[in-house]
Short mmCIF file of C-alpha atoms and ligand atoms in Angstrom, two decimals:
data_model
loop_
_atom_site.label_atom_id
_atom_site.label_comp_id
_atom_site.label_asym_id
_atom_site.label_seq_id
_atom_site.Cartn_x
_atom_site.Cartn_y
_atom_site.Cartn_z
CA MET A 1 23.51 34.18 22.03
CA VAL A 2 21.03 33.79 19.15
CA LYS A 3 17.50 33.17 20.45
CA ASP A 4 14.81 31.29 18.55
CA THR A 5 12.24 33.94 19.29
CA LEU A 6 10.54 36.84 17.63
CA SER A 7 10.14 40.17 19.44
CA ILE A 8 7.12 42.21 18.50
CA LEU A 9 6.49 45.81 19.49
CA ASP A 10 2.81 46.77 19.31
CA ASN A 11 2.85 50.47 18.45
CA ARG A 12 -0.80 50.77 19.46
CA THR A 13 -0.01 50.03 23.10
CA GLY A 14 3.77 50.29 23.36
CA ARG A 15 3.89 46.72 24.67
CA THR A 16 6.45 44.18 23.48
CA TYR A 17 5.97 40.44 23.14
CA GLU A 18 8.42 37.61 22.65
CA LEU A 19 7.11 34.68 20.63
CA PRO A 20 8.88 31.33 20.17
CA VAL A 21 10.01 30.46 16.63
CA LYS A 22 9.93 26.72 15.85
CA ASP A 23 10.76 25.13 12.51
CA GLY A 24 10.89 28.57 10.94
CA ALA A 25 7.40 29.59 12.05
CA ILE A 26 5.56 31.34 14.84
CA ARG A 27 2.23 29.99 16.04
CA ALA A 28 -0.59 32.17 14.80
CA THR A 29 -2.44 31.56 18.09
CA ASP A 30 0.50 33.11 20.00
CA LEU A 31 -0.51 36.40 18.39
CA ARG A 32 -3.85 36.31 20.17
CA GLN A 33 -2.24 37.64 23.37
CA ILE A 34 -1.49 40.88 21.47
CA LYS A 35 -4.47 43.07 22.23
CA ALA A 36 -5.16 46.78 21.79
CA GLY A 37 -7.68 46.76 24.65
CA THR A 38 -9.28 44.35 27.12
CA ASP A 39 -12.25 43.50 24.88
CA ASP A 40 -10.04 43.05 21.82
CA PHE A 41 -10.19 39.49 20.38
CA GLY A 42 -6.43 39.53 19.85
CA LEU A 43 -4.25 39.90 16.77
CA MET A 44 -4.86 37.62 13.81
CA THR A 45 -2.96 37.10 10.58
CA TYR A 46 -4.77 37.82 7.31
CA ASP A 47 -3.72 35.33 4.63
CA PRO A 48 -6.22 34.83 1.80
CA ALA A 49 -5.37 31.72 -0.22
CA PHE A 50 -2.82 30.65 2.43
CA LEU A 51 0.12 32.32 0.73
CA ASN A 52 2.25 32.19 3.86
CA THR A 53 0.48 29.93 6.31
CA ALA A 54 1.57 26.40 7.24
CA SER A 55 -1.51 24.38 8.16
CA CYS A 56 0.34 21.28 9.33
CA ARG A 57 3.66 19.67 10.09
CA SER A 58 4.28 17.04 7.45
CA LYS A 59 6.94 14.42 6.75
CA ILE A 60 5.66 13.37 3.35
CA THR A 61 6.66 15.66 0.49
CA PHE A 62 9.32 18.36 0.37
CA ILE A 63 9.34 21.14 -2.22
CA ASP A 64 11.87 23.92 -2.61
CA GLY A 65 10.11 26.09 -5.14
CA ASP A 66 13.02 28.48 -5.71
CA GLN A 67 15.44 25.70 -6.51
CA GLY A 68 12.95 23.44 -8.28
CA ILE A 69 13.31 20.52 -5.85
CA LEU A 70 10.62 17.88 -5.21
CA ARG A 71 11.15 14.89 -2.93
CA TYR A 72 8.82 12.18 -1.64
CA ARG A 73 9.94 11.09 1.84
CA GLY A 74 13.44 12.40 1.04
CA TYR A 75 13.84 10.74 -2.36
CA PRO A 76 14.35 13.12 -5.33
CA ILE A 77 11.52 12.87 -7.85
CA ASP A 78 13.90 12.23 -10.77
CA GLN A 79 15.37 9.16 -9.03
CA LEU A 80 11.92 7.82 -8.20
CA ALA A 81 10.79 8.39 -11.80
CA GLU A 82 13.84 6.57 -13.10
CA LYS A 83 14.06 3.64 -10.68
CA CYS A 84 10.63 2.95 -9.23
CA SER A 85 7.08 2.07 -10.20
CA TYR A 86 4.05 4.12 -9.21
CA LEU A 87 2.94 1.45 -6.73
CA GLU A 88 6.35 1.57 -5.02
CA CYS A 89 5.93 5.34 -4.71
CA ALA A 90 2.38 5.02 -3.37
CA TYR A 91 3.74 2.60 -0.74
CA LEU A 92 6.54 5.06 0.04
CA LEU A 93 4.15 7.97 0.49
CA LEU A 94 1.91 5.94 2.76
CA ASN A 95 4.54 4.14 4.81
CA GLY A 96 7.56 6.44 4.79
CA GLU A 97 9.91 3.84 3.25
CA LEU A 98 10.20 2.16 -0.11
CA PRO A 99 8.97 -1.45 0.03
CA THR A 100 11.36 -4.38 0.17
CA ALA A 101 10.85 -6.98 -2.57
CA PRO A 102 8.46 -9.15 -0.45
CA GLN A 103 6.57 -6.05 0.77
CA HIS A 104 6.26 -4.90 -2.83
CA GLU A 105 4.82 -8.26 -3.94
CA ALA A 106 2.34 -8.26 -1.06
CA TRP A 107 1.30 -4.65 -1.78
CA LYS A 108 0.87 -5.34 -5.50
CA SER A 109 -1.37 -8.33 -4.87
CA GLU A 110 -3.37 -6.41 -2.25
CA VAL A 111 -4.04 -3.59 -4.72
CA THR A 112 -4.80 -6.06 -7.52
CA ALA A 113 -7.30 -7.85 -5.29
CA HIS A 114 -9.32 -4.65 -4.86
CA THR A 115 -9.59 -3.37 -8.44
CA MET A 116 -13.18 -4.61 -8.95
CA VAL A 117 -16.13 -2.43 -8.02
CA HIS A 118 -19.63 -3.49 -7.02
CA GLU A 119 -21.82 -4.16 -10.08
CA ASP A 120 -24.26 -1.49 -8.89
CA VAL A 121 -21.50 1.09 -9.38
CA ARG A 122 -21.46 0.09 -13.03
CA LYS A 123 -25.18 0.83 -13.19
CA LEU A 124 -24.55 4.14 -11.47
CA ILE A 125 -22.04 5.12 -14.15
CA ASP A 126 -24.55 3.95 -16.76
CA SER A 127 -27.06 6.45 -15.48
CA PHE A 128 -24.95 9.51 -16.31
CA ARG A 129 -25.77 11.51 -19.44
CA TYR A 130 -23.98 10.34 -22.57
CA ASP A 131 -21.84 13.51 -22.64
CA ALA A 132 -21.05 13.71 -18.91
CA HIS A 133 -17.50 14.88 -18.14
CA PRO A 134 -15.53 11.88 -16.86
CA MET A 135 -14.18 13.93 -13.94
CA GLY A 136 -17.73 14.69 -12.78
CA MET A 137 -18.52 10.97 -13.02
CA LEU A 138 -15.35 10.04 -11.14
CA ALA A 139 -15.95 12.48 -8.28
CA SER A 140 -19.57 11.32 -7.95
CA THR A 141 -18.85 7.59 -8.06
CA VAL A 142 -16.00 7.89 -5.52
CA ALA A 143 -18.43 9.65 -3.20
CA ALA A 144 -20.96 6.88 -3.86
CA LEU A 145 -18.43 4.24 -2.73
CA SER A 146 -18.92 5.64 0.77
CA THR A 147 -22.40 4.10 0.75
CA TYR A 148 -21.00 0.66 -0.16
CA TYR A 149 -18.48 0.75 2.69
CA PRO A 150 -20.29 2.24 5.70
CA GLU A 151 -17.65 0.68 7.96
CA SER A 152 -15.18 3.20 6.46
CA LYS A 153 -16.50 5.67 9.02
CA ARG A 154 -14.23 3.92 11.54
CA ILE A 155 -11.34 6.13 10.49
CA PHE A 156 -9.36 5.63 13.71
CA ASP A 157 -9.28 1.86 13.28
CA LYS A 158 -5.94 1.34 11.56
CA GLN A 159 -6.87 -1.92 9.86
CA GLN A 160 -10.10 -0.48 8.50
CA ARG A 161 -8.35 2.69 7.38
CA ARG A 162 -5.67 0.77 5.53
CA LEU A 163 -8.30 -1.39 3.84
CA ASP A 164 -10.12 1.70 2.56
CA ILE A 165 -6.85 3.27 1.42
CA THR A 166 -6.02 0.16 -0.59
CA ARG A 167 -9.53 0.03 -2.01
CA LEU A 168 -9.37 3.64 -3.14
CA ILE A 169 -5.95 3.32 -4.79
CA ALA A 170 -7.08 0.12 -6.52
CA LYS A 171 -10.57 1.19 -7.60
CA LEU A 172 -9.83 4.66 -8.91
CA PRO A 173 -8.39 3.38 -12.23
CA THR A 174 -11.51 1.22 -12.70
CA LEU A 175 -13.89 4.12 -12.05
CA ALA A 176 -11.77 6.41 -14.22
CA ALA A 177 -11.65 3.98 -17.14
CA TRP A 178 -15.36 3.21 -16.90
CA SER A 179 -16.22 6.92 -16.86
CA TYR A 180 -14.29 7.20 -20.10
CA ARG A 181 -15.97 4.12 -21.63
CA HIS A 182 -19.37 5.48 -20.69
CA SER A 183 -18.64 8.85 -22.29
CA ARG A 184 -17.67 7.04 -25.48
CA GLY A 185 -20.55 4.56 -25.38
CA TYR A 186 -18.11 1.63 -25.24
CA PRO A 187 -18.77 -1.49 -23.14
CA TYR A 188 -16.96 -1.60 -19.82
CA VAL A 189 -13.77 -3.64 -19.56
CA TYR A 190 -13.18 -5.45 -16.28
CA PRO A 191 -9.78 -5.31 -14.54
CA ASP A 192 -7.13 -7.71 -15.82
CA ASN A 193 -5.17 -8.95 -12.83
CA GLU A 194 -2.33 -10.21 -15.01
CA LEU A 195 -1.34 -6.68 -15.98
CA SER A 196 0.61 -3.99 -14.14
CA PHE A 197 -1.21 -1.08 -12.47
CA ALA A 198 -0.71 1.19 -15.51
CA GLY A 199 -1.12 -1.69 -18.00
CA ASN A 200 -4.43 -2.69 -16.46
CA PHE A 201 -5.69 0.87 -16.65
CA LEU A 202 -4.70 1.08 -20.33
CA SER A 203 -6.49 -2.22 -20.92
CA MET A 204 -9.70 -0.98 -19.25
CA VAL A 205 -9.55 2.16 -21.40
CA LYS A 206 -8.47 0.76 -24.74
CA ARG A 207 -9.41 -2.90 -25.04
CA MET A 208 -11.89 -3.68 -27.78
CA GLY A 209 -13.49 -7.08 -28.23
CA ASN A 210 -12.39 -10.27 -26.53
CA LYS A 211 -8.71 -10.27 -27.39
CA PRO A 212 -6.55 -9.66 -24.31
CA TYR A 213 -4.96 -6.23 -24.41
CA GLU A 214 -1.17 -6.05 -24.50
CA PRO A 215 0.03 -2.60 -23.55
CA ASP A 216 2.98 -1.16 -25.44
CA PRO A 217 5.81 -1.31 -22.85
CA ALA A 218 7.01 2.24 -23.66
CA LEU A 219 3.52 3.70 -23.18
CA GLU A 220 2.88 1.59 -20.07
CA ARG A 221 6.11 2.85 -18.52
CA ALA A 222 5.45 6.45 -19.59
CA LEU A 223 2.01 6.37 -17.97
CA ASP A 224 3.48 4.85 -14.81
CA VAL A 225 6.08 7.65 -14.66
CA LEU A 226 3.33 10.24 -15.13
CA PHE A 227 1.53 8.58 -12.21
CA ILE A 228 4.70 8.89 -10.11
CA LEU A 229 5.09 12.57 -10.95
CA HIS A 230 1.49 13.32 -9.98
CA ALA A 231 1.31 11.21 -6.82
CA ASP A 232 1.77 13.99 -4.28
CA HIS A 233 2.61 17.66 -4.09
CA GLU A 234 2.31 18.62 -0.42
CA GLN A 235 -0.38 21.16 0.52
CA ASN A 236 -1.85 21.91 -2.92
CA CYS A 237 -5.48 22.91 -3.44
CA SER A 238 -6.93 19.38 -3.64
CA THR A 239 -4.82 18.06 -0.75
CA ASN A 240 -5.93 21.00 1.30
CA ALA A 241 -9.53 20.07 0.44
CA MET A 242 -8.83 16.46 1.47
CA ARG A 243 -7.39 17.59 4.79
CA ALA A 244 -10.14 20.15 5.40
CA VAL A 245 -12.95 17.67 4.76
CA GLY A 246 -11.04 14.86 6.50
CA SER A 247 -10.64 17.09 9.57
CA SER A 248 -14.40 16.82 10.14
CA GLN A 249 -13.80 13.04 10.41
CA ALA A 250 -15.77 12.31 7.25
CA ASP A 251 -15.00 8.92 5.69
CA PRO A 252 -12.17 8.70 3.12
CA TYR A 253 -14.48 8.15 0.13
CA VAL A 254 -16.38 11.42 0.47
CA SER A 255 -13.15 13.19 1.45
CA VAL A 256 -11.48 11.94 -1.74
CA ALA A 257 -14.54 13.08 -3.70
CA ALA A 258 -14.03 16.59 -2.28
CA ALA A 259 -10.36 16.49 -3.21
CA ALA A 260 -11.27 15.32 -6.73
CA ALA A 261 -13.70 18.24 -7.03
CA ALA A 262 -10.88 20.63 -6.15
CA LEU A 263 -8.62 18.96 -8.69
CA TYR A 264 -11.26 19.44 -11.39
CA GLY A 265 -10.74 23.23 -11.56
CA PRO A 266 -8.78 24.76 -14.47
CA LEU A 267 -6.28 26.40 -12.13
CA HIS A 268 -5.34 23.00 -10.69
CA GLY A 269 -5.81 19.58 -12.31
CA GLY A 270 -7.79 20.99 -15.19
CA ALA A 271 -4.76 22.96 -16.37
CA ASN A 272 -3.43 20.40 -18.86
CA GLU A 273 -6.86 20.21 -20.46
CA ALA A 274 -6.72 24.02 -20.70
CA VAL A 275 -3.18 23.84 -22.18
CA LEU A 276 -4.36 21.59 -25.00
CA ARG A 277 -7.34 23.81 -25.75
CA MET A 278 -5.01 26.83 -25.72
CA LEU A 279 -2.51 25.19 -28.11
CA LYS A 280 -5.32 24.22 -30.47
CA GLU A 281 -6.69 27.74 -30.35
CA ILE A 282 -3.27 29.21 -31.23
CA GLY A 283 -3.18 26.78 -34.14
CA SER A 284 0.25 27.47 -35.65
CA ILE A 285 3.74 28.62 -34.68
CA ASP A 286 3.48 31.98 -36.44
CA LYS A 287 0.56 32.96 -34.17
CA VAL A 288 2.58 32.41 -30.96
CA PRO A 289 4.04 35.96 -30.61
CA ALA A 290 0.61 37.56 -31.03
CA PHE A 291 -0.85 35.18 -28.44
CA ILE A 292 1.90 35.99 -25.91
CA LYS A 293 1.26 39.70 -26.49
CA GLU A 294 -2.43 39.23 -25.77
CA VAL A 295 -1.67 37.28 -22.57
CA LYS A 296 0.56 40.09 -21.37
CA GLU A 297 -2.13 42.65 -22.15
CA GLY A 298 -4.65 40.54 -20.24
CA LYS A 299 -6.74 39.89 -23.38
CA SER A 300 -6.24 36.12 -23.76
CA GLY A 301 -6.38 34.92 -20.17
CA ARG A 302 -3.33 33.26 -18.71
CA LEU A 303 -0.66 31.22 -20.41
CA MET A 304 -1.94 27.86 -19.22
CA GLY A 305 0.67 25.40 -17.98
CA PHE A 306 2.84 28.29 -16.85
CA GLY A 307 3.39 29.56 -13.33
CA HIS A 308 3.01 27.85 -10.01
CA ARG A 309 2.18 28.93 -6.50
CA VAL A 310 5.27 27.23 -5.15
CA TYR A 311 7.75 26.83 -8.01
CA LYS A 312 9.47 30.03 -8.97
CA ASN A 313 11.82 27.97 -11.12
CA TYR A 314 11.36 25.21 -13.72
CA ASP A 315 8.98 22.61 -12.23
CA PRO A 316 11.20 19.50 -11.84
CA ARG A 317 8.31 17.32 -13.02
CA ALA A 318 8.04 19.32 -16.26
CA LYS A 319 11.70 18.55 -16.99
CA ILE A 320 11.13 14.79 -16.62
CA ILE A 321 7.97 14.90 -18.71
CA LYS A 322 9.65 16.86 -21.49
CA LYS A 323 12.33 14.17 -21.73
CA MET A 324 9.77 11.38 -21.61
CA ALA A 325 7.74 12.93 -24.39
CA ASP A 326 10.35 11.78 -26.92
CA ALA A 327 9.98 8.13 -25.86
CA VAL A 328 6.21 8.39 -26.23
CA PHE A 329 6.25 10.19 -29.54
CA GLU A 330 8.57 7.53 -30.92
CA VAL A 331 5.71 5.05 -30.50
CA THR A 332 2.76 7.30 -31.27
CA GLY A 333 4.25 9.71 -33.80
CA GLN A 334 4.79 13.36 -32.91
CA ASN A 335 1.94 15.46 -31.64
CA PRO A 336 1.75 18.43 -34.05
CA LEU A 337 0.94 20.71 -31.12
CA LEU A 338 4.39 20.03 -29.65
CA LYS A 339 6.02 22.52 -32.00
CA ILE A 340 3.64 25.25 -30.84
CA ALA A 341 4.32 24.35 -27.19
CA VAL A 342 8.10 24.45 -27.66
CA GLU A 343 7.86 27.83 -29.39
CA LEU A 344 5.57 29.19 -26.66
CA GLU A 345 8.01 28.04 -23.99
CA LYS A 346 10.99 29.53 -25.84
CA ILE A 347 9.38 32.93 -26.26
CA ALA A 348 7.86 33.04 -22.77
CA LEU A 349 11.13 32.10 -21.07
CA SER A 350 12.90 35.02 -22.70
CA ASP A 351 10.08 37.54 -22.27
CA GLU A 352 10.47 40.10 -19.50
CA TYR A 353 6.85 39.71 -18.34
CA PHE A 354 7.33 36.01 -17.54
CA VAL A 355 10.94 36.34 -16.36
CA LYS A 356 10.07 39.11 -13.90
CA ARG A 357 7.21 37.09 -12.43
CA LYS A 358 9.26 33.87 -12.38
CA LEU A 359 6.72 32.05 -14.53
CA TYR A 360 8.07 28.73 -15.82
CA PRO A 361 6.37 25.70 -17.39
CA ASN A 362 4.67 23.54 -14.77
CA VAL A 363 3.91 19.81 -14.81
CA ASP A 364 0.85 20.37 -16.97
CA PHE A 365 2.50 22.17 -19.84
CA TYR A 366 3.68 18.98 -21.55
CA SER A 367 1.66 16.22 -19.85
CA GLY A 368 -1.44 16.96 -21.97
CA LEU A 369 0.53 16.52 -25.19
CA ILE A 370 1.65 13.10 -24.03
CA TYR A 371 -1.83 12.07 -22.92
CA GLU A 372 -3.23 13.19 -26.24
CA ALA A 373 -0.56 11.30 -28.17
CA MET A 374 -1.54 8.23 -26.13
CA GLY A 375 -5.09 8.66 -27.41
CA PHE A 376 -6.75 10.12 -24.32
CA PRO A 377 -9.35 12.83 -24.99
CA VAL A 378 -8.75 16.11 -23.13
CA ASP A 379 -11.61 15.62 -20.71
CA MET A 380 -9.76 12.56 -19.35
CA PHE A 381 -6.71 14.61 -18.33
CA PRO A 382 -7.83 15.59 -14.82
CA VAL A 383 -9.00 12.01 -14.33
CA LEU A 384 -5.51 10.77 -15.21
CA PHE A 385 -4.19 13.18 -12.59
CA ALA A 386 -6.62 11.94 -9.93
CA ILE A 387 -5.67 8.26 -10.32
CA PRO A 388 -2.22 8.61 -8.72
CA ARG A 389 -2.94 11.70 -6.63
CA VAL A 390 -5.28 9.64 -4.51
CA SER A 391 -2.23 8.01 -2.89
CA GLY A 392 -0.96 11.48 -1.93
CA TRP A 393 -4.37 12.57 -0.64
CA LEU A 394 -4.67 9.45 1.48
CA SER A 395 -1.13 9.71 2.88
CA GLN A 396 -1.82 13.31 3.88
CA TRP A 397 -5.22 12.35 5.29
CA GLU A 398 -3.73 9.62 7.45
CA GLU A 399 -1.00 11.97 8.65
CA LEU A 400 -3.72 14.44 9.60
CA LEU A 401 -5.70 11.84 11.55
CA LEU A 402 -2.63 10.77 13.51
CA ASP A 403 -1.53 14.34 14.23
CA GLU A 404 -2.59 15.22 17.77
CA GLU A 405 -2.32 18.92 17.06
CA GLN A 406 -4.98 18.84 14.35
CA LYS A 407 -8.60 19.80 14.90
CA ILE A 408 -11.49 20.49 12.58
CA ALA A 409 -10.24 23.00 9.98
CA ARG A 410 -12.00 26.26 10.57
CA PRO A 411 -10.37 29.52 9.50
CA ARG A 412 -11.16 32.92 10.98
CA GLN A 413 -12.39 35.92 9.02
CA LEU A 414 -12.00 39.68 9.19
CA PHE A 415 -15.61 40.83 9.27
CA LEU A 416 -16.10 44.04 7.31
CA GLY A 417 -19.87 43.88 6.78
CA GLU A 418 -22.75 45.82 8.30
CA GLY A 419 -23.08 46.37 12.02
CA GLU A 420 -26.32 45.30 13.73
CA ARG A 421 -29.50 46.65 12.12
CA ASP A 422 -33.23 45.93 12.31
CA VAL A 423 -35.14 43.89 9.73
CA VAL A 424 -37.73 45.91 7.77
CA PRO A 425 -40.73 43.73 6.74
CA LEU A 426 -40.84 42.94 3.00
CA ALA A 427 -43.88 45.12 2.31
CA ALA A 428 -42.25 48.14 3.93
CA ARG A 429 -38.94 47.88 2.02
CA GLY A 430 -38.49 50.61 -0.62
N1 ACO B 501 0.11 33.51 -17.46
C1 ACO B 501 0.24 34.86 -17.38
N2 ACO B 501 0.43 35.53 -16.22
C2 ACO B 501 0.49 34.80 -15.11
C3 ACO B 501 0.37 33.38 -15.12
C4 ACO B 501 0.19 32.75 -16.35
N3 ACO B 501 0.06 31.42 -16.42
N4 ACO B 501 0.47 32.92 -13.85
C5 ACO B 501 0.63 33.99 -13.08
N5 ACO B 501 0.65 35.13 -13.83
C6 ACO B 501 0.88 36.50 -13.37
C7 ACO B 501 -0.32 37.05 -12.65
O1 ACO B 501 -1.20 37.74 -13.54
C8 ACO B 501 0.32 37.98 -11.65
O2 ACO B 501 0.73 39.14 -12.34
P1 ACO B 501 0.64 40.58 -11.60
O3 ACO B 501 1.59 40.48 -10.46
O4 ACO B 501 1.02 41.57 -12.64
O5 ACO B 501 -0.79 40.71 -11.15
C9 ACO B 501 1.59 37.24 -11.26
O6 ACO B 501 1.92 36.43 -12.40
C10 ACO B 501 1.44 36.35 -10.02
O7 ACO B 501 0.32 35.50 -10.25
P2 ACO B 501 -0.60 34.93 -9.09
O8 ACO B 501 -1.95 34.66 -9.66
O9 ACO B 501 -0.50 35.83 -7.89
O10 ACO B 501 0.15 33.60 -8.74
P3 ACO B 501 -0.48 32.40 -7.94
O11 ACO B 501 0.61 31.79 -7.17
O12 ACO B 501 -1.70 32.82 -7.18
O13 ACO B 501 -1.02 31.43 -9.08
C11 ACO B 501 -1.22 29.66 -10.61
C12 ACO B 501 -0.44 30.23 -9.42
C13 ACO B 501 -2.72 29.54 -10.22
C14 ACO B 501 -0.71 28.27 -10.94
C15 ACO B 501 -1.05 30.62 -11.80
O14 ACO B 501 0.32 30.72 -12.15
C16 ACO B 501 -1.88 30.18 -13.02
O15 ACO B 501 -3.06 30.53 -13.09
N6 ACO B 501 -1.26 29.42 -13.97
C17 ACO B 501 -1.99 28.92 -15.11
C18 ACO B 501 -2.81 27.69 -14.70
C19 ACO B 501 -1.94 26.48 -14.49
O16 ACO B 501 -1.09 26.15 -15.28
N7 ACO B 501 -2.23 25.76 -13.37
C20 ACO B 501 -1.54 24.51 -13.06
C21 ACO B 501 -0.78 24.65 -11.78
S1 ACO B 501 0.13 23.17 -11.49
C22 ACO B 501 -0.99 22.08 -10.85
O17 ACO B 501 -2.01 22.40 -10.31
C23 ACO B 501 -0.64 20.72 -11.01
#
């Protein structure tokens, strides 16, 4: 009979151990019984950057990186992108099911009711330097919201928690748009409750003067689909930050600020900004082969927008974005950098270096081109990522809080430093 266990022989002691295997994993703490001697702490696993460590059981997002599959609560991402709105997906991530029509209406009006921010927050944004990066402003102002909602510390009160979740999903577009307006020196535009989630965001970014803003339906839909594609991605760097900070029972505003900080980095949410800069630096199609050569030789950094910790196949989101790009470019006119991107992809996908390492375009390879065609400056790209990802962060945060197995996140280390030694007074040090 096949047993769901793992037998381990410790060659140091000759002892064998049988550990249960559940859901394809052993418990790392089960290894602690494996000791070389009585004063031994017990065996640990060493896993820098969590390459092979599950930190939670989750029912939210499924990824099969080898096959290029992404599902939210069981629904394939391509179906969600085709048939749903971002707010439906946010509801799905949070509640486990897509909303019925009445639930959808109620959810939409709840979110719409919370899009305003306290006027003092406007003054706070005003106080940033004229050239402040909008992502820095966003992360700081989200953290500041914690001070406006001290009751958000009651994280185990479901009603309170849900109120703060709604507030965060609703207010992020406002903070994001205002960060952009500040960096451009434009007056702030207040939320327009008559518009859709994406339409309202476009209005707060683009409206000039008193005339109501009417978003182009193709661009509004494209932005909404981009929001869907970025809403969650299981235990990525920023979600891990959200869970780690949330595990200390900090309130959701400061936890989201920590997640936003993680998203800011060029290896994560800053990648599409880096892709655009890279494409501009390459400058023309004929320079692509030389650039690829330099990447392979380690002289030009990495090919940004390529490779993924989990996907060792084409990122399914990149496929959807590539298709959507045509609809956007029909309205905006083609982005001249697209030709360079397509050539880069073509050469990289047939180059042994990239093939061998299973490096494919990720979600960020084409998203920046679309954002740029829509008129967003590159420093807004990570901000555009953060707007929908907050629904994923909050779903994962709530799952963490309700998971009885979770405790404060606190990894172990393998200490390789000095043994005990005596302090020599400053004057006596050579
Ligand atoms: N260009 C060139 N080489 C690459 C790239 C790349 N984009 N990505 C990985 N490699 C190479 C590495 O040099 C390494 O080669 P080696 O085995 O000869 O040393 C090998 O492929 C494996 O790379 P790792 O760094 O071990 O892969 P990891 O899973 O840690 O990194 C990451 C994943 C960070 C996404 C990486 O592929 C990368 O830096 N890509 C560019 C940045 C990017 O596009 N990030 C967006 C990710 S998607 C998102 O956050 C939404």
